[in-house]
């Protein structure tokens, strides 16, 4: 029994190490794949990456250039993202409290229908765009969902928030007030 138990323990330990090595290789190759795409985070304080996307709840075009001179909150979301489900109604509350704030909620879902179903169920009042090929989310260096960006009246990226927590939301609202008070 002792030799059999020892053999099982060796096999179990060996399988654990194989799993660790495979995970490390997967992370290494995944990172190399992102780097080869030119995945880069834009600098806070610099011009926000321009974009033009098709609207999600309409087929209108949504372009950052059309919002020039306004404070803009861009929120990247996905239908599979549970924190996005919590954040979207809160973003609509921000719009109600700060009507001069422009909001663009950008879905990274590949499926337009999944994104529309989510939007209609969670917060249909938001201006939403669709980025199924991830060209805009890559330009903004989005690494996780949700990710929010605040752009000032001059078109500069001023604040970035990756993920969602109550503290993030409070910081976003403070930053919105700060940007809206600027000339």
JSON list of C-alpha atoms in Angstrom, two decimals:
[
{"chain": "A", "resi": 1, "resn": "UNK", "atom": "CA", "xyz": [0.00, 0.00, 0.00]},
{"chain": "A", "resi": 2, "resn": "UNK", "atom": "CA", "xyz": [2.81, 2.41, 0.84]},
{"chain": "A", "resi": 3, "resn": "UNK", "atom": "CA", "xyz": [4.46, 2.09, -2.56]},
{"chain": "A", "resi": 4, "resn": "UNK", "atom": "CA", "xyz": [1.10, 2.50, -4.32]},
{"chain": "A", "resi": 5, "resn": "UNK", "atom": "CA", "xyz": [0.24, 5.58, -2.24]},
{"chain": "A", "resi": 6, "resn": "UNK", "atom": "CA", "xyz": [3.67, 6.98, -2.97]},
{"chain": "A", "resi": 7, "resn": "UNK", "atom": "CA", "xyz": [3.17, 6.37, -6.71]},
{"chain": "A", "resi": 8, "resn": "UNK", "atom": "CA", "xyz": [-0.20, 8.16, -6.66]},
{"chain": "A", "resi": 9, "resn": "UNK", "atom": "CA", "xyz": [1.38, 11.10, -4.84]},
{"chain": "A", "resi": 10, "resn": "UNK", "atom": "CA", "xyz": [4.20, 11.30, -7.43]},
{"chain": "A", "resi": 11, "resn": "UNK", "atom": "CA", "xyz": [1.70, 11.21, -10.30]},
{"chain": "A", "resi": 12, "resn": "UNK", "atom": "CA", "xyz": [-0.45, 13.88, -8.63]},
{"chain": "A", "resi": 13, "resn": "UNK", "atom": "CA", "xyz": [2.59, 16.12, -8.05]},
{"chain": "A", "resi": 14, "resn": "UNK", "atom": "CA", "xyz": [3.77, 15.59, -11.63]},
{"chain": "A", "resi": 15, "resn": "UNK", "atom": "CA", "xyz": [0.34, 16.47, -13.02]},
{"chain": "A", "resi": 16, "resn": "UNK", "atom": "CA", "xyz": [0.30, 19.66, -10.94]},
{"chain": "A", "resi": 17, "resn": "UNK", "atom": "CA", "xyz": [3.66, 20.73, -12.38]},
{"chain": "A", "resi": 18, "resn": "UNK", "atom": "CA", "xyz": [2.51, 19.97, -15.93]},
{"chain": "A", "resi": 19, "resn": "UNK", "atom": "CA", "xyz": [-0.55, 22.17, -15.31]},
{"chain": "A", "resi": 20, "resn": "UNK", "atom": "CA", "xyz": [1.58, 25.01, -13.94]},
{"chain": "A", "resi": 21, "resn": "UNK", "atom": "CA", "xyz": [3.94, 24.84, -16.93]},
{"chain": "A", "resi": 22, "resn": "UNK", "atom": "CA", "xyz": [1.05, 24.77, -19.43]},
{"chain": "A", "resi": 23, "resn": "UNK", "atom": "CA", "xyz": [-0.58, 27.81, -17.75]},
{"chain": "A", "resi": 24, "resn": "UNK", "atom": "CA", "xyz": [2.72, 29.71, -17.84]},
{"chain": "A", "resi": 25, "resn": "UNK", "atom": "CA", "xyz": [3.16, 28.93, -21.54]},
{"chain": "A", "resi": 26, "resn": "UNK", "atom": "CA", "xyz": [-0.40, 30.00, -22.27]},
{"chain": "A", "resi": 27, "resn": "UNK", "atom": "CA", "xyz": [0.14, 33.33, -20.52]},
{"chain": "A", "resi": 28, "resn": "UNK", "atom": "CA", "xyz": [3.43, 33.84, -22.33]},
{"chain": "A", "resi": 29, "resn": "UNK", "atom": "CA", "xyz": [1.91, 33.23, -25.76]},
{"chain": "A", "resi": 30, "resn": "UNK", "atom": "CA", "xyz": [-1.23, 35.25, -24.98]},
{"chain": "A", "resi": 31, "resn": "UNK", "atom": "CA", "xyz": [0.94, 38.20, -23.96]},
{"chain": "A", "resi": 32, "resn": "UNK", "atom": "CA", "xyz": [3.02, 37.87, -27.11]},
{"chain": "A", "resi": 33, "resn": "UNK", "atom": "CA", "xyz": [-0.17, 37.86, -29.19]},
{"chain": "A", "resi": 34, "resn": "UNK", "atom": "CA", "xyz": [-1.35, 41.15, -27.65]},
{"chain": "A", "resi": 35, "resn": "UNK", "atom": "CA", "xyz": [2.05, 42.74, -28.11]},
{"chain": "A", "resi": 36, "resn": "UNK", "atom": "CA", "xyz": [2.13, 41.74, -31.77]},
{"chain": "A", "resi": 37, "resn": "UNK", "atom": "CA", "xyz": [-1.21, 43.52, -32.31]},
{"chain": "A", "resi": 38, "resn": "UNK", "atom": "CA", "xyz": [0.32, 46.80, -31.15]},
{"chain": "A", "resi": 39, "resn": "UNK", "atom": "CA", "xyz": [-1.84, 46.76, -28.01]},
{"chain": "A", "resi": 40, "resn": "UNK", "atom": "CA", "xyz": [-0.92, 49.98, -26.21]},
{"chain": "A", "resi": 41, "resn": "UNK", "atom": "CA", "xyz": [-2.58, 52.09, -23.54]},
{"chain": "A", "resi": 42, "resn": "UNK", "atom": "CA", "xyz": [-3.10, 55.72, -24.56]},
{"chain": "A", "resi": 43, "resn": "UNK", "atom": "CA", "xyz": [-1.47, 58.27, -22.28]},
{"chain": "A", "resi": 44, "resn": "UNK", "atom": "CA", "xyz": [-3.58, 60.23, -19.84]},
{"chain": "A", "resi": 45, "resn": "UNK", "atom": "CA", "xyz": [-3.20, 63.92, -20.65]},
{"chain": "A", "resi": 46, "resn": "UNK", "atom": "CA", "xyz": [-2.79, 63.28, -24.39]},
{"chain": "A", "resi": 47, "resn": "UNK", "atom": "CA", "xyz": [-5.39, 63.42, -27.16]},
{"chain": "A", "resi": 48, "resn": "UNK", "atom": "CA", "xyz": [-8.00, 60.68, -26.87]},
{"chain": "A", "resi": 49, "resn": "UNK", "atom": "CA", "xyz": [-7.99, 58.21, -29.76]},
{"chain": "A", "resi": 50, "resn": "UNK", "atom": "CA", "xyz": [-10.55, 59.24, -32.39]},
{"chain": "A", "resi": 51, "resn": "UNK", "atom": "CA", "xyz": [-13.23, 56.78, -33.43]},
{"chain": "A", "resi": 52, "resn": "UNK", "atom": "CA", "xyz": [-16.32, 56.42, -35.53]},
{"chain": "A", "resi": 53, "resn": "UNK", "atom": "CA", "xyz": [-18.67, 53.52, -34.81]},
{"chain": "A", "resi": 54, "resn": "UNK", "atom": "CA", "xyz": [-22.16, 52.44, -35.75]},
{"chain": "A", "resi": 55, "resn": "UNK", "atom": "CA", "xyz": [-24.77, 53.07, -33.10]},
{"chain": "A", "resi": 56, "resn": "UNK", "atom": "CA", "xyz": [-26.12, 50.03, -31.31]},
{"chain": "A", "resi": 57, "resn": "UNK", "atom": "CA", "xyz": [-29.68, 51.13, -30.54]},
{"chain": "A", "resi": 58, "resn": "UNK", "atom": "CA", "xyz": [-29.81, 52.95, -33.89]},
{"chain": "A", "resi": 59, "resn": "UNK", "atom": "CA", "xyz": [-27.79, 52.68, -37.07]},
{"chain": "A", "resi": 60, "resn": "UNK", "atom": "CA", "xyz": [-26.53, 56.25, -36.68]},
{"chain": "A", "resi": 61, "resn": "UNK", "atom": "CA", "xyz": [-22.81, 56.93, -36.70]},
{"chain": "A", "resi": 62, "resn": "UNK", "atom": "CA", "xyz": [-21.22, 57.91, -33.40]},
{"chain": "A", "resi": 63, "resn": "UNK", "atom": "CA", "xyz": [-17.93, 59.78, -33.71]},
{"chain": "A", "resi": 64, "resn": "UNK", "atom": "CA", "xyz": [-15.79, 61.28, -30.97]},
{"chain": "A", "resi": 65, "resn": "UNK", "atom": "CA", "xyz": [-15.12, 64.28, -33.25]},
{"chain": "A", "resi": 66, "resn": "UNK", "atom": "CA", "xyz": [-18.84, 65.13, -33.14]},
{"chain": "A", "resi": 67, "resn": "UNK", "atom": "CA", "xyz": [-18.55, 65.59, -29.35]},
{"chain": "A", "resi": 68, "resn": "UNK", "atom": "CA", "xyz": [-15.72, 68.11, -29.57]},
{"chain": "A", "resi": 69, "resn": "UNK", "atom": "CA", "xyz": [-15.92, 70.82, -26.91]},
{"chain": "A", "resi": 70, "resn": "UNK", "atom": "CA", "xyz": [-17.87, 68.59, -24.51]},
{"chain": "A", "resi": 71, "resn": "UNK", "atom": "CA", "xyz": [-16.94, 66.44, -21.54]},
{"chain": "A", "resi": 72, "resn": "UNK", "atom": "CA", "xyz": [-17.30, 62.80, -22.60]},
{"chain": "A", "resi": 73, "resn": "UNK", "atom": "CA", "xyz": [-17.51, 59.57, -20.62]},
{"chain": "A", "resi": 74, "resn": "UNK", "atom": "CA", "xyz": [-16.71, 56.51, -22.72]},
{"chain": "A", "resi": 75, "resn": "UNK", "atom": "CA", "xyz": [-17.63, 53.20, -21.12]},
{"chain": "A", "resi": 76, "resn": "UNK", "atom": "CA", "xyz": [-16.57, 49.88, -22.68]},
{"chain": "A", "resi": 77, "resn": "UNK", "atom": "CA", "xyz": [-18.85, 46.98, -21.74]},
{"chain": "A", "resi": 78, "resn": "UNK", "atom": "CA", "xyz": [-19.90, 43.48, -22.75]},
{"chain": "A", "resi": 79, "resn": "UNK", "atom": "CA", "xyz": [-23.08, 41.44, -22.34]},
{"chain": "A", "resi": 80, "resn": "UNK", "atom": "CA", "xyz": [-21.22, 38.72, -20.41]},
{"chain": "A", "resi": 81, "resn": "UNK", "atom": "CA", "xyz": [-19.79, 41.21, -17.89]},
{"chain": "A", "resi": 82, "resn": "UNK", "atom": "CA", "xyz": [-21.56, 41.11, -14.51]},
{"chain": "A", "resi": 83, "resn": "UNK", "atom": "CA", "xyz": [-20.01, 44.37, -13.20]},
{"chain": "A", "resi": 84, "resn": "UNK", "atom": "CA", "xyz": [-21.21, 46.06, -16.43]},
{"chain": "A", "resi": 85, "resn": "UNK", "atom": "CA", "xyz": [-24.77, 45.09, -15.48]},
{"chain": "A", "resi": 86, "resn": "UNK", "atom": "CA", "xyz": [-24.29, 46.99, -12.20]},
{"chain": "A", "resi": 87, "resn": "UNK", "atom": "CA", "xyz": [-22.52, 49.99, -13.71]},
{"chain": "A", "resi": 88, "resn": "UNK", "atom": "CA", "xyz": [-24.78, 50.79, -16.68]},
{"chain": "A", "resi": 89, "resn": "UNK", "atom": "CA", "xyz": [-27.77, 52.06, -14.63]},
{"chain": "A", "resi": 90, "resn": "UNK", "atom": "CA", "xyz": [-25.35, 54.11, -12.51]},
{"chain": "A", "resi": 91, "resn": "UNK", "atom": "CA", "xyz": [-23.97, 55.73, -15.67]},
{"chain": "A", "resi": 92, "resn": "UNK", "atom": "CA", "xyz": [-27.52, 56.67, -16.69]},
{"chain": "A", "resi": 93, "resn": "UNK", "atom": "CA", "xyz": [-27.90, 58.31, -13.25]},
{"chain": "A", "resi": 94, "resn": "UNK", "atom": "CA", "xyz": [-24.78, 60.36, -13.98]},
{"chain": "A", "resi": 95, "resn": "UNK", "atom": "CA", "xyz": [-26.35, 61.60, -17.21]},
{"chain": "A", "resi": 96, "resn": "UNK", "atom": "CA", "xyz": [-29.51, 62.59, -15.31]},
{"chain": "A", "resi": 97, "resn": "UNK", "atom": "CA", "xyz": [-27.46, 64.54, -12.71]},
{"chain": "A", "resi": 98, "resn": "UNK", "atom": "CA", "xyz": [-25.13, 66.09, -15.31]},
{"chain": "A", "resi": 99, "resn": "UNK", "atom": "CA", "xyz": [-27.15, 66.63, -18.52]},
{"chain": "A", "resi": 100, "resn": "UNK", "atom": "CA", "xyz": [-24.24, 68.46, -20.15]},
{"chain": "A", "resi": 101, "resn": "UNK", "atom": "CA", "xyz": [-22.13, 65.27, -19.89]},
{"chain": "A", "resi": 102, "resn": "UNK", "atom": "CA", "xyz": [-21.93, 63.21, -23.09]},
{"chain": "A", "resi": 103, "resn": "UNK", "atom": "CA", "xyz": [-21.87, 59.44, -22.61]},
{"chain": "A", "resi": 104, "resn": "UNK", "atom": "CA", "xyz": [-20.96, 56.80, -25.17]},
{"chain": "A", "resi": 105, "resn": "UNK", "atom": "CA", "xyz": [-21.36, 53.19, -24.02]},
{"chain": "A", "resi": 106, "resn": "UNK", "atom": "CA", "xyz": [-19.35, 50.96, -26.36]},
{"chain": "A", "resi": 107, "resn": "UNK", "atom": "CA", "xyz": [-20.12, 47.25, -26.58]},
{"chain": "A", "resi": 108, "resn": "UNK", "atom": "CA", "xyz": [-17.24, 44.93, -27.41]},
{"chain": "A", "resi": 109, "resn": "UNK", "atom": "CA", "xyz": [-19.58, 41.99, -28.04]},
{"chain": "A", "resi": 110, "resn": "UNK", "atom": "CA", "xyz": [-19.04, 40.27, -31.37]},
{"chain": "A", "resi": 111, "resn": "UNK", "atom": "CA", "xyz": [-22.77, 39.57, -31.58]},
{"chain": "A", "resi": 112, "resn": "UNK", "atom": "CA", "xyz": [-24.82, 42.71, -32.18]},
{"chain": "A", "resi": 113, "resn": "UNK", "atom": "CA", "xyz": [-27.95, 40.86, -31.03]},
{"chain": "A", "resi": 114, "resn": "UNK", "atom": "CA", "xyz": [-26.44, 39.87, -27.66]},
{"chain": "A", "resi": 115, "resn": "UNK", "atom": "CA", "xyz": [-25.32, 43.45, -27.10]},
{"chain": "A", "resi": 116, "resn": "UNK", "atom": "CA", "xyz": [-28.77, 44.82, -28.02]},
{"chain": "A", "resi": 117, "resn": "UNK", "atom": "CA", "xyz": [-30.56, 42.34, -25.77]},
{"chain": "A", "resi": 118, "resn": "UNK", "atom": "CA", "xyz": [-28.30, 43.29, -22.85]},
{"chain": "A", "resi": 119, "resn": "UNK", "atom": "CA", "xyz": [-28.68, 47.03, -23.49]},
{"chain": "A", "resi": 120, "resn": "UNK", "atom": "CA", "xyz": [-32.47, 46.83, -23.71]},
{"chain": "A", "resi": 121, "resn": "UNK", "atom": "CA", "xyz": [-32.64, 44.83, -20.47]},
{"chain": "A", "resi": 122, "resn": "UNK", "atom": "CA", "xyz": [-30.16, 46.90, -18.46]},
{"chain": "A", "resi": 123, "resn": "UNK", "atom": "CA", "xyz": [-30.19, 50.52, -19.66]},
{"chain": "A", "resi": 124, "resn": "UNK", "atom": "CA", "xyz": [-31.81, 51.31, -23.01]},
{"chain": "A", "resi": 125, "resn": "UNK", "atom": "CA", "xyz": [-31.55, 55.10, -22.56]},
{"chain": "A", "resi": 126, "resn": "UNK", "atom": "CA", "xyz": [-27.77, 55.24, -23.06]},
{"chain": "A", "resi": 127, "resn": "UNK", "atom": "CA", "xyz": [-26.20, 56.24, -26.37]},
{"chain": "A", "resi": 128, "resn": "UNK", "atom": "CA", "xyz": [-24.48, 53.02, -27.34]},
{"chain": "A", "resi": 129, "resn": "UNK", "atom": "CA", "xyz": [-22.07, 52.03, -30.08]},
{"chain": "A", "resi": 130, "resn": "UNK", "atom": "CA", "xyz": [-20.85, 48.65, -31.30]},
{"chain": "A", "resi": 131, "resn": "UNK", "atom": "CA", "xyz": [-17.15, 47.71, -31.59]},
{"chain": "A", "resi": 132, "resn": "UNK", "atom": "CA", "xyz": [-17.32, 44.03, -32.68]},
{"chain": "A", "resi": 133, "resn": "UNK", "atom": "CA", "xyz": [-13.82, 44.02, -34.18]},
{"chain": "A", "resi": 134, "resn": "UNK", "atom": "CA", "xyz": [-12.35, 45.68, -31.05]},
{"chain": "A", "resi": 135, "resn": "UNK", "atom": "CA", "xyz": [-10.56, 48.37, -33.04]},
{"chain": "A", "resi": 136, "resn": "UNK", "atom": "CA", "xyz": [-11.63, 51.15, -30.64]},
{"chain": "A", "resi": 137, "resn": "UNK", "atom": "CA", "xyz": [-11.20, 49.10, -27.46]},
{"chain": "A", "resi": 138, "resn": "UNK", "atom": "CA", "xyz": [-7.67, 48.19, -28.65]},
{"chain": "A", "resi": 139, "resn": "UNK", "atom": "CA", "xyz": [-6.93, 51.87, -29.42]},
{"chain": "A", "resi": 140, "resn": "UNK", "atom": "CA", "xyz": [-7.90, 52.70, -25.82]},
{"chain": "A", "resi": 141, "resn": "UNK", "atom": "CA", "xyz": [-5.88, 49.78, -24.43]},
{"chain": "A", "resi": 142, "resn": "UNK", "atom": "CA", "xyz": [-8.91, 48.16, -22.78]},
{"chain": "A", "resi": 143, "resn": "UNK", "atom": "CA", "xyz": [-7.76, 45.19, -20.73]},
{"chain": "A", "resi": 144, "resn": "UNK", "atom": "CA", "xyz": [-10.87, 44.33, -18.72]},
{"chain": "A", "resi": 145, "resn": "UNK", "atom": "CA", "xyz": [-14.57, 45.04, -18.47]},
{"chain": "A", "resi": 146, "resn": "UNK", "atom": "CA", "xyz": [-15.91, 47.52, -17.73]},
{"chain": "A", "resi": 147, "resn": "UNK", "atom": "CA", "xyz": [-13.37, 50.21, -18.56]},
{"chain": "A", "resi": 148, "resn": "UNK", "atom": "CA", "xyz": [-14.28, 53.90, -18.43]},
{"chain": "A", "resi": 149, "resn": "UNK", "atom": "CA", "xyz": [-12.51, 56.95, -19.83]},
{"chain": "A", "resi": 150, "resn": "UNK", "atom": "CA", "xyz": [-13.14, 60.64, -19.23]},
{"chain": "A", "resi": 151, "resn": "UNK", "atom": "CA", "xyz": [-12.29, 63.09, -22.00]},
{"chain": "A", "resi": 152, "resn": "UNK", "atom": "CA", "xyz": [-12.13, 66.84, -21.43]},
{"chain": "A", "resi": 153, "resn": "UNK", "atom": "CA", "xyz": [-13.52, 69.62, -23.63]},
{"chain": "A", "resi": 154, "resn": "UNK", "atom": "CA", "xyz": [-10.20, 69.83, -25.50]},
{"chain": "A", "resi": 155, "resn": "UNK", "atom": "CA", "xyz": [-10.39, 66.16, -26.49]},
{"chain": "A", "resi": 156, "resn": "UNK", "atom": "CA", "xyz": [-7.71, 64.97, -24.06]},
{"chain": "A", "resi": 157, "resn": "UNK", "atom": "CA", "xyz": [-7.96, 61.72, -22.16]},
{"chain": "A", "resi": 158, "resn": "UNK", "atom": "CA", "xyz": [-7.94, 62.85, -18.54]},
{"chain": "A", "resi": 159, "resn": "UNK", "atom": "CA", "xyz": [-8.99, 59.86, -16.42]},
{"chain": "A", "resi": 160, "resn": "UNK", "atom": "CA", "xyz": [-9.12, 56.09, -16.84]},
{"chain": "A", "resi": 161, "resn": "UNK", "atom": "CA", "xyz": [-10.89, 53.45, -14.73]},
{"chain": "A", "resi": 162, "resn": "UNK", "atom": "CA", "xyz": [-10.42, 49.71, -15.26]},
{"chain": "A", "resi": 163, "resn": "UNK", "atom": "CA", "xyz": [-13.05, 47.53, -13.63]},
{"chain": "A", "resi": 164, "resn": "UNK", "atom": "CA", "xyz": [-15.84, 48.68, -11.36]},
{"chain": "A", "resi": 165, "resn": "UNK", "atom": "CA", "xyz": [-16.27, 49.24, -7.65]},
{"chain": "A", "resi": 166, "resn": "UNK", "atom": "CA", "xyz": [-18.27, 51.74, -5.63]},
{"chain": "A", "resi": 167, "resn": "UNK", "atom": "CA", "xyz": [-15.04, 53.69, -4.99]},
{"chain": "A", "resi": 168, "resn": "UNK", "atom": "CA", "xyz": [-14.41, 53.84, -8.77]},
{"chain": "A", "resi": 169, "resn": "UNK", "atom": "CA", "xyz": [-17.89, 55.23, -9.33]},
{"chain": "A", "resi": 170, "resn": "UNK", "atom": "CA", "xyz": [-17.44, 57.90, -6.67]},
{"chain": "A", "resi": 171, "resn": "UNK", "atom": "CA", "xyz": [-14.09, 58.89, -8.22]},
{"chain": "A", "resi": 172, "resn": "UNK", "atom": "CA", "xyz": [-15.66, 59.04, -11.69]},
{"chain": "A", "resi": 173, "resn": "UNK", "atom": "CA", "xyz": [-18.38, 61.39, -10.44]},
{"chain": "A", "resi": 174, "resn": "UNK", "atom": "CA", "xyz": [-15.82, 63.66, -8.73]},
{"chain": "A", "resi": 175, "resn": "UNK", "atom": "CA", "xyz": [-13.76, 63.75, -11.91]},
{"chain": "A", "resi": 176, "resn": "UNK", "atom": "CA", "xyz": [-16.82, 64.55, -14.03]},
{"chain": "A", "resi": 177, "resn": "UNK", "atom": "CA", "xyz": [-17.62, 67.52, -11.78]},
{"chain": "A", "resi": 178, "resn": "UNK", "atom": "CA", "xyz": [-13.99, 68.66, -12.03]},
{"chain": "A", "resi": 179, "resn": "UNK", "atom": "CA", "xyz": [-14.02, 68.52, -15.84]},
{"chain": "A", "resi": 180, "resn": "UNK", "atom": "CA", "xyz": [-17.43, 70.16, -16.12]},
{"chain": "A", "resi": 181, "resn": "UNK", "atom": "CA", "xyz": [-16.20, 73.06, -13.94]},
{"chain": "A", "resi": 182, "resn": "UNK", "atom": "CA", "xyz": [-13.23, 73.68, -16.24]},
{"chain": "A", "resi": 183, "resn": "UNK", "atom": "CA", "xyz": [-13.68, 76.30, -18.97]}
]
